mmCIF file of N, CA and C in Angstrom:
data_model
loop_
_atom_site.group_PDB
_atom_site.id
_atom_site.type_symbol
_atom_site.label_atom_id
_atom_site.label_comp_id
_atom_site.label_asym_id
_atom_site.label_seq_id
_atom_site.Cartn_x
_atom_site.Cartn_y
_atom_site.Cartn_z
ATOM 1 N N MET A 13 82.024 41.605 -137.503
ATOM 2 C CA MET A 13 82.474 42.428 -136.550
ATOM 3 C C MET A 13 83.171 43.447 -137.356
ATOM 4 N N THR A 14 82.749 44.703 -136.933
ATOM 5 C CA THR A 14 83.474 46.099 -137.124
ATOM 6 C C THR A 14 84.314 46.183 -136.987
ATOM 7 N N GLN A 15 85.444 46.893 -137.861
ATOM 8 C CA GLN A 15 87.129 47.516 -136.919
ATOM 9 C C GLN A 15 87.027 47.856 -135.774
ATOM 10 N N ASP A 16 86.153 48.706 -135.323
ATOM 11 C CA ASP A 16 86.374 49.065 -133.964
ATOM 12 C C ASP A 16 85.776 48.138 -132.824
ATOM 13 N N GLU A 17 84.793 47.021 -133.107
ATOM 14 C CA GLU A 17 85.215 46.039 -132.124
ATOM 15 C C GLU A 17 86.166 45.359 -132.148
ATOM 16 N N ARG A 18 87.201 44.787 -133.456
ATOM 17 C CA ARG A 18 88.174 44.191 -133.177
ATOM 18 C C ARG A 18 89.282 44.686 -132.763
ATOM 19 N N TRP A 19 89.155 46.283 -132.950
ATOM 20 C CA TRP A 19 90.415 46.890 -132.142
ATOM 21 C C TRP A 19 90.201 46.676 -131.095
ATOM 22 N N LEU A 20 88.969 46.781 -130.111
ATOM 23 C CA LEU A 20 88.532 46.703 -128.684
ATOM 24 C C LEU A 20 88.936 44.975 -128.327
ATOM 25 N N VAL A 21 88.849 43.969 -128.915
ATOM 26 C CA VAL A 21 88.861 42.844 -129.021
ATOM 27 C C VAL A 21 90.456 42.860 -128.671
ATOM 28 N N ARG A 22 91.211 43.143 -129.451
ATOM 29 C CA ARG A 22 92.741 43.139 -129.369
ATOM 30 C C ARG A 22 93.112 43.982 -127.957
ATOM 31 N N TYR A 23 92.496 44.981 -127.753
ATOM 32 C CA TYR A 23 92.688 46.026 -126.952
ATOM 33 C C TYR A 23 92.872 45.125 -125.319
ATOM 34 N N GLN A 24 91.432 44.517 -125.141
ATOM 35 C CA GLN A 24 91.363 43.718 -124.031
ATOM 36 C C GLN A 24 92.373 42.584 -123.759
ATOM 37 N N GLU A 25 92.571 41.820 -125.186
ATOM 38 C CA GLU A 25 93.596 40.601 -125.391
ATOM 39 C C GLU A 25 95.364 41.394 -124.689
ATOM 40 N N VAL A 26 95.684 42.294 -125.136
ATOM 41 C CA VAL A 26 96.536 43.113 -124.660
ATOM 42 C C VAL A 26 96.777 43.501 -123.273
ATOM 43 N N MET A 27 95.270 43.956 -123.146
ATOM 44 C CA MET A 27 95.349 44.488 -121.701
ATOM 45 C C MET A 27 95.554 43.349 -120.253
ATOM 46 N N GLY A 28 94.765 42.106 -120.986
ATOM 47 C CA GLY A 28 94.814 41.453 -119.947
ATOM 48 C C GLY A 28 96.323 40.491 -119.939
ATOM 49 N N PHE A 29 97.293 40.227 -121.506
ATOM 50 C CA PHE A 29 98.299 39.926 -121.234
ATOM 51 C C PHE A 29 99.241 40.598 -120.305
ATOM 52 N N LEU A 30 99.248 41.839 -120.181
ATOM 53 C CA LEU A 30 100.083 42.732 -119.558
ATOM 54 C C LEU A 30 99.559 42.696 -117.970
ATOM 55 N N GLU A 31 98.303 42.504 -117.619
ATOM 56 C CA GLU A 31 98.150 42.641 -116.444
ATOM 57 C C GLU A 31 98.743 41.456 -115.632
ATOM 58 N N GLU A 32 98.157 39.875 -116.736
ATOM 59 C CA GLU A 32 98.261 38.582 -116.050
ATOM 60 C C GLU A 32 99.542 38.006 -115.654
ATOM 61 N N ASN A 33 100.381 38.885 -116.838
ATOM 62 C CA ASN A 33 102.065 38.261 -116.898
ATOM 63 C C ASN A 33 103.204 39.731 -116.070
ATOM 64 N N HIS A 34 102.574 40.767 -116.225
ATOM 65 C CA HIS A 34 103.191 41.881 -115.260
ATOM 66 C C HIS A 34 104.433 42.023 -116.104
ATOM 67 N N ARG A 35 104.279 42.090 -117.575
ATOM 68 C CA ARG A 35 105.871 42.821 -118.353
ATOM 69 C C ARG A 35 104.925 42.654 -119.679
ATOM 70 N N ASN A 36 105.955 43.518 -120.409
ATOM 71 C CA ASN A 36 105.208 43.503 -121.880
ATOM 72 C C ASN A 36 105.803 42.533 -123.059
ATOM 73 N N PRO A 37 105.090 42.153 -124.029
ATOM 74 C CA PRO A 37 105.467 40.741 -124.917
ATOM 75 C C PRO A 37 106.727 41.242 -125.327
ATOM 76 N N SER A 38 106.892 40.122 -125.526
ATOM 77 C CA SER A 38 108.950 39.766 -125.460
ATOM 78 C C SER A 38 108.679 39.603 -127.343
ATOM 79 N N LYS A 39 109.547 40.177 -127.566
ATOM 80 C CA LYS A 39 109.922 39.892 -129.243
ATOM 81 C C LYS A 39 110.429 38.391 -129.503
ATOM 82 N N HIS A 40 110.861 37.717 -128.706
ATOM 83 C CA HIS A 40 111.854 36.525 -128.971
ATOM 84 C C HIS A 40 110.803 35.667 -128.365
ATOM 85 N N ARG A 41 109.933 35.784 -127.970
ATOM 86 C CA ARG A 41 108.514 34.416 -127.695
ATOM 87 C C ARG A 41 107.856 34.664 -129.149
ATOM 88 N N ILE A 42 107.378 33.998 -130.226
ATOM 89 C CA ILE A 42 106.532 33.786 -131.080
ATOM 90 C C ILE A 42 105.560 33.749 -130.864
ATOM 91 N N GLU A 43 104.980 33.080 -129.786
ATOM 92 C CA GLU A 43 103.214 33.359 -129.301
ATOM 93 C C GLU A 43 102.760 34.700 -128.611
ATOM 94 N N GLU A 44 103.919 35.903 -128.585
ATOM 95 C CA GLU A 44 103.626 37.254 -128.168
ATOM 96 C C GLU A 44 103.464 38.107 -129.496
ATOM 97 N N HIS A 45 104.080 37.364 -130.455
ATOM 98 C CA HIS A 45 104.336 38.685 -131.866
ATOM 99 C C HIS A 45 102.944 39.308 -131.695
ATOM 100 N N ASP A 46 102.002 38.295 -132.188
ATOM 101 C CA ASP A 46 100.805 39.334 -132.300
ATOM 102 C C ASP A 46 100.466 40.586 -131.456
ATOM 103 N N HIS A 47 100.854 40.510 -129.905
ATOM 104 C CA HIS A 47 100.520 41.467 -129.230
ATOM 105 C C HIS A 47 100.979 42.898 -129.621
ATOM 106 N N LEU A 48 102.731 42.411 -129.840
ATOM 107 C CA LEU A 48 103.793 42.922 -130.122
ATOM 108 C C LEU A 48 103.609 43.759 -131.252
ATOM 109 N N ASN A 49 103.391 43.412 -132.340
ATOM 110 C CA ASN A 49 103.020 44.070 -133.316
ATOM 111 C C ASN A 49 101.624 44.880 -133.155
ATOM 112 N N TRP A 50 100.672 44.334 -132.558
ATOM 113 C CA TRP A 50 99.589 45.298 -132.403
ATOM 114 C C TRP A 50 100.171 46.776 -131.620
ATOM 115 N N LEU A 51 100.952 46.413 -130.650
ATOM 116 C CA LEU A 51 100.986 47.755 -130.102
ATOM 117 C C LEU A 51 101.836 48.731 -130.973
ATOM 118 N N LYS A 52 103.026 48.021 -131.644
ATOM 119 C CA LYS A 52 104.115 48.628 -132.393
ATOM 120 C C LYS A 52 103.363 49.619 -133.025
ATOM 121 N N ALA A 53 102.204 48.902 -134.287
ATOM 122 C CA ALA A 53 101.387 49.638 -134.852
ATOM 123 C C ALA A 53 100.869 50.502 -134.620
ATOM 124 N N ASN A 54 99.913 50.017 -133.242
ATOM 125 C CA ASN A 54 99.226 51.358 -132.955
ATOM 126 C C ASN A 54 100.086 52.488 -132.202
ATOM 127 N N ARG A 55 101.141 52.502 -131.818
ATOM 128 C CA ARG A 55 102.068 53.235 -131.252
ATOM 129 C C ARG A 55 102.403 54.194 -132.395
ATOM 130 N N LYS A 56 102.682 53.640 -133.260
ATOM 131 C CA LYS A 56 103.020 54.364 -134.501
ATOM 132 C C LYS A 56 102.228 55.106 -135.211
ATOM 133 N N ALA A 57 100.919 54.531 -135.187
ATOM 134 C CA ALA A 57 99.215 55.415 -135.834
ATOM 135 C C ALA A 57 99.342 56.757 -134.676
ATOM 136 N N MET A 58 99.432 56.331 -133.603
ATOM 137 C CA MET A 58 99.015 57.566 -132.697
ATOM 138 C C MET A 58 100.173 58.617 -132.825
ATOM 139 N N ASN A 59 101.544 57.967 -132.961
ATOM 140 C CA ASN A 59 102.278 59.321 -133.068
ATOM 141 C C ASN A 59 102.461 60.070 -134.679
ATOM 142 N N ALA A 60 101.848 59.703 -135.120
ATOM 143 C CA ALA A 60 101.677 59.824 -136.816
ATOM 144 C C ALA A 60 100.395 61.087 -136.820
ATOM 145 N N GLY A 61 99.522 60.656 -135.361
ATOM 146 C CA GLY A 61 98.042 61.569 -135.720
ATOM 147 C C GLY A 61 96.800 60.714 -136.666
ATOM 148 N N LYS A 62 97.218 59.699 -137.093
ATOM 149 C CA LYS A 62 95.699 58.678 -137.662
ATOM 150 C C LYS A 62 95.195 57.928 -136.798
ATOM 151 N N MET A 63 95.506 57.891 -135.235
ATOM 152 C CA MET A 63 94.392 57.350 -134.521
ATOM 153 C C MET A 63 93.173 58.078 -134.116
ATOM 154 N N LYS A 64 91.728 57.154 -134.542
ATOM 155 C CA LYS A 64 90.666 58.219 -133.760
ATOM 156 C C LYS A 64 90.577 58.700 -132.290
ATOM 157 N N ASP A 65 90.323 59.366 -132.219
ATOM 158 C CA ASP A 65 89.999 60.052 -130.584
ATOM 159 C C ASP A 65 89.325 59.346 -129.766
ATOM 160 N N GLU A 66 88.654 58.683 -129.294
ATOM 161 C CA GLU A 66 87.959 57.637 -128.694
ATOM 162 C C GLU A 66 89.084 56.456 -128.626
ATOM 163 N N ARG A 67 90.097 56.127 -129.611
ATOM 164 C CA ARG A 67 91.171 55.310 -129.054
ATOM 165 C C ARG A 67 92.314 55.543 -128.366
ATOM 166 N N VAL A 68 92.779 57.133 -128.832
ATOM 167 C CA VAL A 68 93.975 57.743 -127.970
ATOM 168 C C VAL A 68 93.640 57.703 -126.565
ATOM 169 N N GLU A 69 92.738 57.842 -125.781
ATOM 170 C CA GLU A 69 92.614 57.772 -124.600
ATOM 171 C C GLU A 69 92.825 56.518 -124.060
ATOM 172 N N LYS A 70 92.051 55.656 -124.530
ATOM 173 C CA LYS A 70 92.604 54.296 -124.470
ATOM 174 C C LYS A 70 93.898 53.681 -124.363
ATOM 175 N N PHE A 71 94.425 53.685 -125.624
ATOM 176 C CA PHE A 71 95.753 53.449 -125.691
ATOM 177 C C PHE A 71 96.634 54.295 -124.822
ATOM 178 N N GLY A 72 96.036 55.143 -124.595
ATOM 179 C CA GLY A 72 97.247 56.163 -123.522
ATOM 180 C C GLY A 72 97.422 55.310 -122.336
ATOM 181 N N LYS A 73 96.176 54.885 -121.869
ATOM 182 C CA LYS A 73 96.487 54.015 -120.408
ATOM 183 C C LYS A 73 96.682 52.995 -120.379
ATOM 184 N N LEU A 74 97.047 52.135 -122.187
ATOM 185 C CA LEU A 74 97.719 50.630 -122.376
ATOM 186 C C LEU A 74 98.882 51.144 -121.976
ATOM 187 N N LEU A 75 99.565 52.644 -122.757
ATOM 188 C CA LEU A 75 100.618 52.791 -122.735
ATOM 189 C C LEU A 75 101.583 53.215 -121.437
ATOM 190 N N GLU A 76 100.628 53.480 -120.621
ATOM 191 C CA GLU A 76 100.885 53.625 -119.115
ATOM 192 C C GLU A 76 101.441 52.743 -118.503
ATOM 193 N N LEU A 77 100.686 51.460 -119.089
ATOM 194 C CA LEU A 77 100.972 50.212 -118.115
ATOM 195 C C LEU A 77 102.180 49.508 -118.746
ATOM 196 N N THR A 78 102.276 49.403 -119.943
ATOM 197 C CA THR A 78 103.457 49.227 -120.753
ATOM 198 C C THR A 78 104.709 49.984 -120.096
ATOM 199 N N GLU A 79 104.709 51.294 -120.003
ATOM 200 C CA GLU A 79 105.937 51.741 -119.310
ATOM 201 C C GLU A 79 105.950 51.589 -117.996
ATOM 202 N N GLN A 80 105.271 51.110 -117.105
ATOM 203 C CA GLN A 80 105.278 50.441 -115.664
ATOM 204 C C GLN A 80 106.092 49.428 -115.889
ATOM 205 N N TYR A 81 105.861 48.343 -116.818
ATOM 206 C CA TYR A 81 106.285 47.054 -116.811
ATOM 207 C C TYR A 81 107.555 46.990 -117.517
ATOM 208 N N ARG A 82 108.296 48.513 -118.216
ATOM 209 C CA ARG A 82 109.327 48.487 -119.165
ATOM 210 C C ARG A 82 110.435 47.251 -118.342
ATOM 211 N N ARG A 83 111.261 46.955 -119.587
ATOM 212 C CA ARG A 83 112.711 46.286 -118.912
ATOM 213 C C ARG A 83 112.342 45.465 -117.827
ATOM 214 N N LYS A 84 111.275 44.505 -117.686
ATOM 215 C CA LYS A 84 111.105 43.620 -116.404
ATOM 216 C C LYS A 84 111.314 42.699 -116.704
ATOM 217 N N ASN A 85 112.151 42.076 -115.739
ATOM 218 C CA ASN A 85 113.013 40.876 -115.805
ATOM 219 C C ASN A 85 111.953 39.845 -115.737
ATOM 220 N N GLN A 86 111.853 38.882 -116.700
ATOM 221 C CA GLN A 86 111.260 37.892 -116.942
ATOM 222 C C GLN A 86 110.996 36.993 -115.862
ATOM 223 N N TYR A 87 112.119 36.826 -115.004
ATOM 224 C CA TYR A 87 112.171 35.589 -114.047
ATOM 225 C C TYR A 87 111.982 36.101 -112.467
ATOM 226 N N GLU A 88 111.856 37.202 -112.566
ATOM 227 C CA GLU A 88 111.227 37.619 -111.423
ATOM 228 C C GLU A 88 110.026 37.060 -110.673
#
C-alpha cells in the first residue's frame, strides 16, 4: 500500500467518524486519539505548506466539516 493510499484510507475513516458521530474526535477518549492525531498532523503540514496539492482540497473539505462540529456537546 502506498503512502497516498494510506492517506486516503485514513481520510475516509476520519470523514466517516465525523459523519457518523456529528462531532470531532475527542482528546479524552483513547479510541479516538488516532483520528485526532491524524487531523492535527495534517493541519500542521497544510499550514506549513508541506501538503501535496491534491490533498489540500480534500483536507479543506474535512476542515470545513470539523468547523461545523466545533465544540459540539457530546450529550446532545
